[in-house]
Coordinates of C-alpha atoms and ligand atoms in Angstrom, one line a residue:
X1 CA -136.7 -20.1 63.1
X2 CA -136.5 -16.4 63.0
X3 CA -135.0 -14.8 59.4
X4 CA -132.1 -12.7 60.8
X5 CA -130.7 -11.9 56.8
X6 CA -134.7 -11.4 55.7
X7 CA -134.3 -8.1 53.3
X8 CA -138.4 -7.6 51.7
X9 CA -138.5 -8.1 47.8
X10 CA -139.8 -5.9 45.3
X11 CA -142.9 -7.6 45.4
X12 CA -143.4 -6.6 49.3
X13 CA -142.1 -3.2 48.8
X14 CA -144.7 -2.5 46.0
X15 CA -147.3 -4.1 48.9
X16 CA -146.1 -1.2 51.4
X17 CA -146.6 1.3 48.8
X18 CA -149.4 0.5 47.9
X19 CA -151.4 -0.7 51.1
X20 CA -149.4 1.7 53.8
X21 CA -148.4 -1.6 55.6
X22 CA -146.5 -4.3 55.6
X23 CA -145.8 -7.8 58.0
X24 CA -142.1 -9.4 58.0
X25 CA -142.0 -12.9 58.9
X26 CA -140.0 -13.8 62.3
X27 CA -137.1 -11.5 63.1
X28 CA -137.0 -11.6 66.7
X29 CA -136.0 -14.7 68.2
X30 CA -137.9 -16.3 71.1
X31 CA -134.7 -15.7 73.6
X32 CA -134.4 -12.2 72.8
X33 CA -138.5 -11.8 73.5
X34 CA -138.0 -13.8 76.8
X35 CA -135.6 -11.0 77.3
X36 CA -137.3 -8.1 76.1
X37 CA -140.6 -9.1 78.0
X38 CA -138.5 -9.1 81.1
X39 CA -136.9 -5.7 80.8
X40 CA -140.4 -4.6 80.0
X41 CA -141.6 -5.6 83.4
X42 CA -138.5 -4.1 85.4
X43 CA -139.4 -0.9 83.4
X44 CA -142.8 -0.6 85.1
X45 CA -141.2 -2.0 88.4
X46 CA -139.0 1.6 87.9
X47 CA -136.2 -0.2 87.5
X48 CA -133.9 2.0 85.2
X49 CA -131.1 0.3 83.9
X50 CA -129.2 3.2 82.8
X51 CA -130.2 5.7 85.5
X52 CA -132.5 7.3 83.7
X53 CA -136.2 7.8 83.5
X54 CA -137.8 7.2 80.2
X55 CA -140.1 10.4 79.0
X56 CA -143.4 9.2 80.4
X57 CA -143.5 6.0 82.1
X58 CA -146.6 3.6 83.0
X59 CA -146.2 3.0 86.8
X60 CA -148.6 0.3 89.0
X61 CA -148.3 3.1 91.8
X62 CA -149.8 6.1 89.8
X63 CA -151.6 4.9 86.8
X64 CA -154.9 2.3 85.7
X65 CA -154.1 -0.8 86.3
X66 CA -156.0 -2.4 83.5
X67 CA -155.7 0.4 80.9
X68 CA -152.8 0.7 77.9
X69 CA -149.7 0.9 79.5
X70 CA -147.7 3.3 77.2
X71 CA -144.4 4.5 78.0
X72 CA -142.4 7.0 75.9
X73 CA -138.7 6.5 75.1
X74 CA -138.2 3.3 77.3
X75 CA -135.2 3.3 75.0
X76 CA -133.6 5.9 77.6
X77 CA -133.9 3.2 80.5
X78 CA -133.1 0.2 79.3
X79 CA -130.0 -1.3 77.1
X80 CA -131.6 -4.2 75.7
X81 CA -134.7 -2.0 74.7
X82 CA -132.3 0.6 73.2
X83 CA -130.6 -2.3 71.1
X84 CA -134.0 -3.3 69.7
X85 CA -134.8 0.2 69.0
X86 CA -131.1 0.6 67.1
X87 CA -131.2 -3.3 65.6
X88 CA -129.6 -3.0 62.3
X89 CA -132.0 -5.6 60.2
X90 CA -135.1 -3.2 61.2
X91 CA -133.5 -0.5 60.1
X92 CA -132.2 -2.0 57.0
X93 CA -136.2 -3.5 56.5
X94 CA -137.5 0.2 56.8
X95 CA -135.3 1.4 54.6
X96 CA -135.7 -0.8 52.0
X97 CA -139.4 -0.4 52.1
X98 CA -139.2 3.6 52.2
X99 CA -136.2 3.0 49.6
X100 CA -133.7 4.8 51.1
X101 CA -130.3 4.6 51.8
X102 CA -130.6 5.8 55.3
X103 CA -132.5 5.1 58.4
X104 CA -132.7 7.3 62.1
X105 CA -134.2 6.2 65.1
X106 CA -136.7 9.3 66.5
X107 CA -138.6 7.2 69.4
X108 CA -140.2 4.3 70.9
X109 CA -143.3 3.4 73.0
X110 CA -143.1 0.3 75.0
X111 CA -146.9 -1.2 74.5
X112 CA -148.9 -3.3 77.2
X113 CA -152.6 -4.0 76.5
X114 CA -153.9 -5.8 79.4
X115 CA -155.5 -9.1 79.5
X116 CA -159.4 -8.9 79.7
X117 CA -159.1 -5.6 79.4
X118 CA -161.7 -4.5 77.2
X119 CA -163.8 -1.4 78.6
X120 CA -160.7 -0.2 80.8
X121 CA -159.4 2.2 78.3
X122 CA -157.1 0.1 77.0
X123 CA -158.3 0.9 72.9
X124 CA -155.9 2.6 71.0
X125 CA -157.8 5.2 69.0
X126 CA -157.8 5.4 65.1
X127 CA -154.6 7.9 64.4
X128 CA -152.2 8.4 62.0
X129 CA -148.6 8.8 63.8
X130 CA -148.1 12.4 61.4
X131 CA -150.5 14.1 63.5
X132 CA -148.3 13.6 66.2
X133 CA -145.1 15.0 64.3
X134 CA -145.3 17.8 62.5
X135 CA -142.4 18.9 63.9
X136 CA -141.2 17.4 60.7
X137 CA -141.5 18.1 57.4
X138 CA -142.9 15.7 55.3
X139 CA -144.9 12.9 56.1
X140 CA -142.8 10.1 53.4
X141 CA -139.7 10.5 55.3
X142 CA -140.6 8.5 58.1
X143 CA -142.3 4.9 59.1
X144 CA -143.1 2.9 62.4
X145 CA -141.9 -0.1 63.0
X146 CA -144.0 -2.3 65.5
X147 CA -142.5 -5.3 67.0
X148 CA -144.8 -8.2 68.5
X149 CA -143.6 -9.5 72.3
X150 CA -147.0 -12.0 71.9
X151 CA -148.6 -13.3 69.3
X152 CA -151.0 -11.0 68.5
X153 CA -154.7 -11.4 66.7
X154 CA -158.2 -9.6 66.8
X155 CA -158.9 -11.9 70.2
X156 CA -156.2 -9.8 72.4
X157 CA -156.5 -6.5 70.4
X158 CA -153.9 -6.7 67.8
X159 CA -153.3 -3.1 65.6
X160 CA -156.1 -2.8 62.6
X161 CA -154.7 -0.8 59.7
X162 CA -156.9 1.4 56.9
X163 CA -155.2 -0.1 53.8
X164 CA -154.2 2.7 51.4
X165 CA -155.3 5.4 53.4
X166 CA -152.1 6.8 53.3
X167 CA -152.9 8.6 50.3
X168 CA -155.7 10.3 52.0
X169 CA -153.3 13.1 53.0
X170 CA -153.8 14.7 56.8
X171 CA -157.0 14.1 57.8
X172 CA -159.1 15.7 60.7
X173 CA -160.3 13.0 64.0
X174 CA -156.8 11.6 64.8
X175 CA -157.1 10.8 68.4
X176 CA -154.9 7.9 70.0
X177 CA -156.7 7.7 73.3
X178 CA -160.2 7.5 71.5
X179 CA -162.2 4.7 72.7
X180 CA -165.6 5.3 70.3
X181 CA -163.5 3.9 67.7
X182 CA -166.7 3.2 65.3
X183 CA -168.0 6.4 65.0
X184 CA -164.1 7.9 64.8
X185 CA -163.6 5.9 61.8
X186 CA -166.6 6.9 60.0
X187 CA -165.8 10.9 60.7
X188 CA -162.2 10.3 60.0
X189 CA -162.5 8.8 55.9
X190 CA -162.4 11.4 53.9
X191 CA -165.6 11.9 51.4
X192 CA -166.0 9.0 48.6
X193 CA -163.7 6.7 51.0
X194 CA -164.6 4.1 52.5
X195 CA -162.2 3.0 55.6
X196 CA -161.8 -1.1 55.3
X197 CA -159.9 -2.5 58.2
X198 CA -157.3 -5.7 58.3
X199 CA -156.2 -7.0 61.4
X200 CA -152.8 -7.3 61.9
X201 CA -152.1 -10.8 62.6
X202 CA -148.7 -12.1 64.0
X203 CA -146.9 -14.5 65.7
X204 CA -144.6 -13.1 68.3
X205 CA -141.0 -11.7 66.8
X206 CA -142.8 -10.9 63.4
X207 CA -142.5 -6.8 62.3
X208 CA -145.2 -4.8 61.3
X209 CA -144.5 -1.5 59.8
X210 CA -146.6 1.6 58.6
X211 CA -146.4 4.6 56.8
X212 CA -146.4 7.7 58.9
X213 CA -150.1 8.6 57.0
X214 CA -151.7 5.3 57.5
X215 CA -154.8 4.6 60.3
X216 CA -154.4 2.7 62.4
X217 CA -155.4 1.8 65.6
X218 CA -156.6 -1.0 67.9
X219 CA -160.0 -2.7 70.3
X220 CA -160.5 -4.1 73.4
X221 CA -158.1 -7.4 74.7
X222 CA -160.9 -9.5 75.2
X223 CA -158.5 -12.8 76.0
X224 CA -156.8 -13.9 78.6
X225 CA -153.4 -13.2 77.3
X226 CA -151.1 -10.4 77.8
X227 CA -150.4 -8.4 74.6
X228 CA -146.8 -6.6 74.7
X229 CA -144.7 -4.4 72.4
X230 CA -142.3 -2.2 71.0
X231 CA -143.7 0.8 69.0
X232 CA -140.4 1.9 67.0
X233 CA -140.5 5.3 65.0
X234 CA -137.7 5.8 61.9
X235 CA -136.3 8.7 59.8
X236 CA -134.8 8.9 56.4
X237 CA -131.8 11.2 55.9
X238 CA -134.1 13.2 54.2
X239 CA -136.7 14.3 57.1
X240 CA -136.2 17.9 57.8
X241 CA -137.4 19.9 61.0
X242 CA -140.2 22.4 61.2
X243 CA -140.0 24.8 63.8
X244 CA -142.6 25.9 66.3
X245 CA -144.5 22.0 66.4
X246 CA -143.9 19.6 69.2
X247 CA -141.2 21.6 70.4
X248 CA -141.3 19.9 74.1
X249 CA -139.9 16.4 72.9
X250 CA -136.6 15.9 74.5
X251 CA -135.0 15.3 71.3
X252 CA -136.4 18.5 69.6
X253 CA -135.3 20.5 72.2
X254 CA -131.5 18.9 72.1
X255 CA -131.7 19.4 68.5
X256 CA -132.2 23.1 69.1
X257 CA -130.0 23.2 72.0
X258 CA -127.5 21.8 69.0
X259 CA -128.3 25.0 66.9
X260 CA -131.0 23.1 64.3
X261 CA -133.7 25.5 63.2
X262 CA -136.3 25.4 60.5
X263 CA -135.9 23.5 57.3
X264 CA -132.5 21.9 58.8
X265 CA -132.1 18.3 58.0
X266 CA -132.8 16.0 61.5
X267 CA -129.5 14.7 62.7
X268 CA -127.0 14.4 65.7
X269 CA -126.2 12.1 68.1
X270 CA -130.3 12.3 69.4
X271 CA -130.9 10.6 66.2
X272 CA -128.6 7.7 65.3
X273 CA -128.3 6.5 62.2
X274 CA -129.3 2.5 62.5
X275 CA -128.9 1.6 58.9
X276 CA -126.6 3.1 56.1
X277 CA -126.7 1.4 52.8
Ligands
AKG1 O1 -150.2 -0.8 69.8 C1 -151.2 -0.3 69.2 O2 -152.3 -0.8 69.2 C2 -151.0 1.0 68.5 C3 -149.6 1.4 68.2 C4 -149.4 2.6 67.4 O3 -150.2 3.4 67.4 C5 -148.1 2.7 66.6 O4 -147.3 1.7 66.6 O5 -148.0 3.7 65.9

């Protein structure tokens, strides 16, 4: 039975302070992933619930058939994707990990790893999700929540995270679409580190979140089952902009439409608040 009350204890919090990670037990139930799985699939059928287009969008027609399917913002197209991106209980989860009192939703990637898909460029390089946001501030004010459609283990690719490297600060090698992910690793950990990996292991509905600086990444789905997601990024109230980075995401450039310019505190309507303590 999914835990829709769970809130994570001390002991888990000091866990995600410590390791950069952390896995919640069942959240999701299995009717809402029936659901969710199915607005996937009418996603990359082009099927936009609310008119409009997500940012990037996997499509059969255009794209590899057997590689990652990632598409940006699906919370744009689809209602009961948008509610999963806003659910309440995540937010409240993130925030008690980052111990704040407030949580904004920035984006989402819906996640498809093909079945037997191994070799078909369908790895998710080693990366750390800052490198792709510095058009914020600080790195602490934000965290990724990643919610399992599958169950998910090393057999159909599941995430690997670098426990603790966190705390190795902005490191050089980050590359999401790397498929040598081996010799990325080695380059990537800093000197005197050694990079040890722990699969993340779940049962379909289960949460894992990460720190903005921790690895992570994922190999080949060498099984015959699917392996779907939702990628969900979070800020606190204290993430602030920095100007001049990443400028061409469309919520950037509504925040500067909106008059926000360096140093500003991110808010507006492009970032709703999901949980306020
Ligand atoms: O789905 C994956 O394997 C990687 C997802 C990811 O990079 C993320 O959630 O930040």
């Amino acid at each position: 039975m999914p835990d829709t009350n769970f809130i994570p204890s001390q002991k888990d919090v000091d866990f995600f302070k410590t390791n950069g990670y952390w896995i919640s037990p069942k959240i999701i139930d299995d009717e809402r992933l029936e659901r969710l799985r199915d607005r996937m699939e009418r996603v990359y059928q082009g099927e936009f619930e609310t008119g409009t287009a997500p940012d990037a969008v996997w499509r059969r027609e255009t794209s590899r058939p057997n590689s990652l399917r990632k598409t940006d913002n699906a919370n744009l197209a689809d209602l009961t994707i948008r509610a999963l991106a806003h659910d309440s209980q995540i937010g409240q989860i993130a925030a008690a990990l980052k111990e704040t009192n407030t949580i904004r939703f920035w984006e989402d990637q819906l996640l498809l790893k093909p079945a037997q898909s191994s070799g078909n460029a369908a790895n998710v390089g080693w990366h750390q999700d800052y490198h792709y946001w510095g058009c914020f501030q600080n790195p602490e004010t934000m965290i990724t929540a990643w919610v399992a459609y599958d169950d998910v283990d090393e057999e159909n690719g599941c995430m690997q995270m670098v426990p603790g490297s966190h705390y190795w600060g902005i490191l050089n090698g980050n590359d999401f679409y790397e498929q040598n992910m081996q010799k990325q690793l080695q380059d990537m950990a800093p000197e005197g580190q050694i990079a040890r990996t722990v699969p993340i292991i779940m049962k379909a509905g289960q949460i894992s979140f990460h720190h903005s600086l921790t690895i992570h990444g994922s190999g080949p789905n060498v099984s015959d089952r699917v392996r779907r997601s939702s990628a969900l990024h979070y800020l606190t109230a204290e993430t602030r902009y920095r100007a001049g980075f990443a400028d061409e995401y469309s919520e950037i450039k509504k925040f500067i439409a909106a008059g926000g310019v360096d140093g500003d505190i991110v808010q507006g309507e492009m970032f709703p608040v999901v949980y306020r303590k």
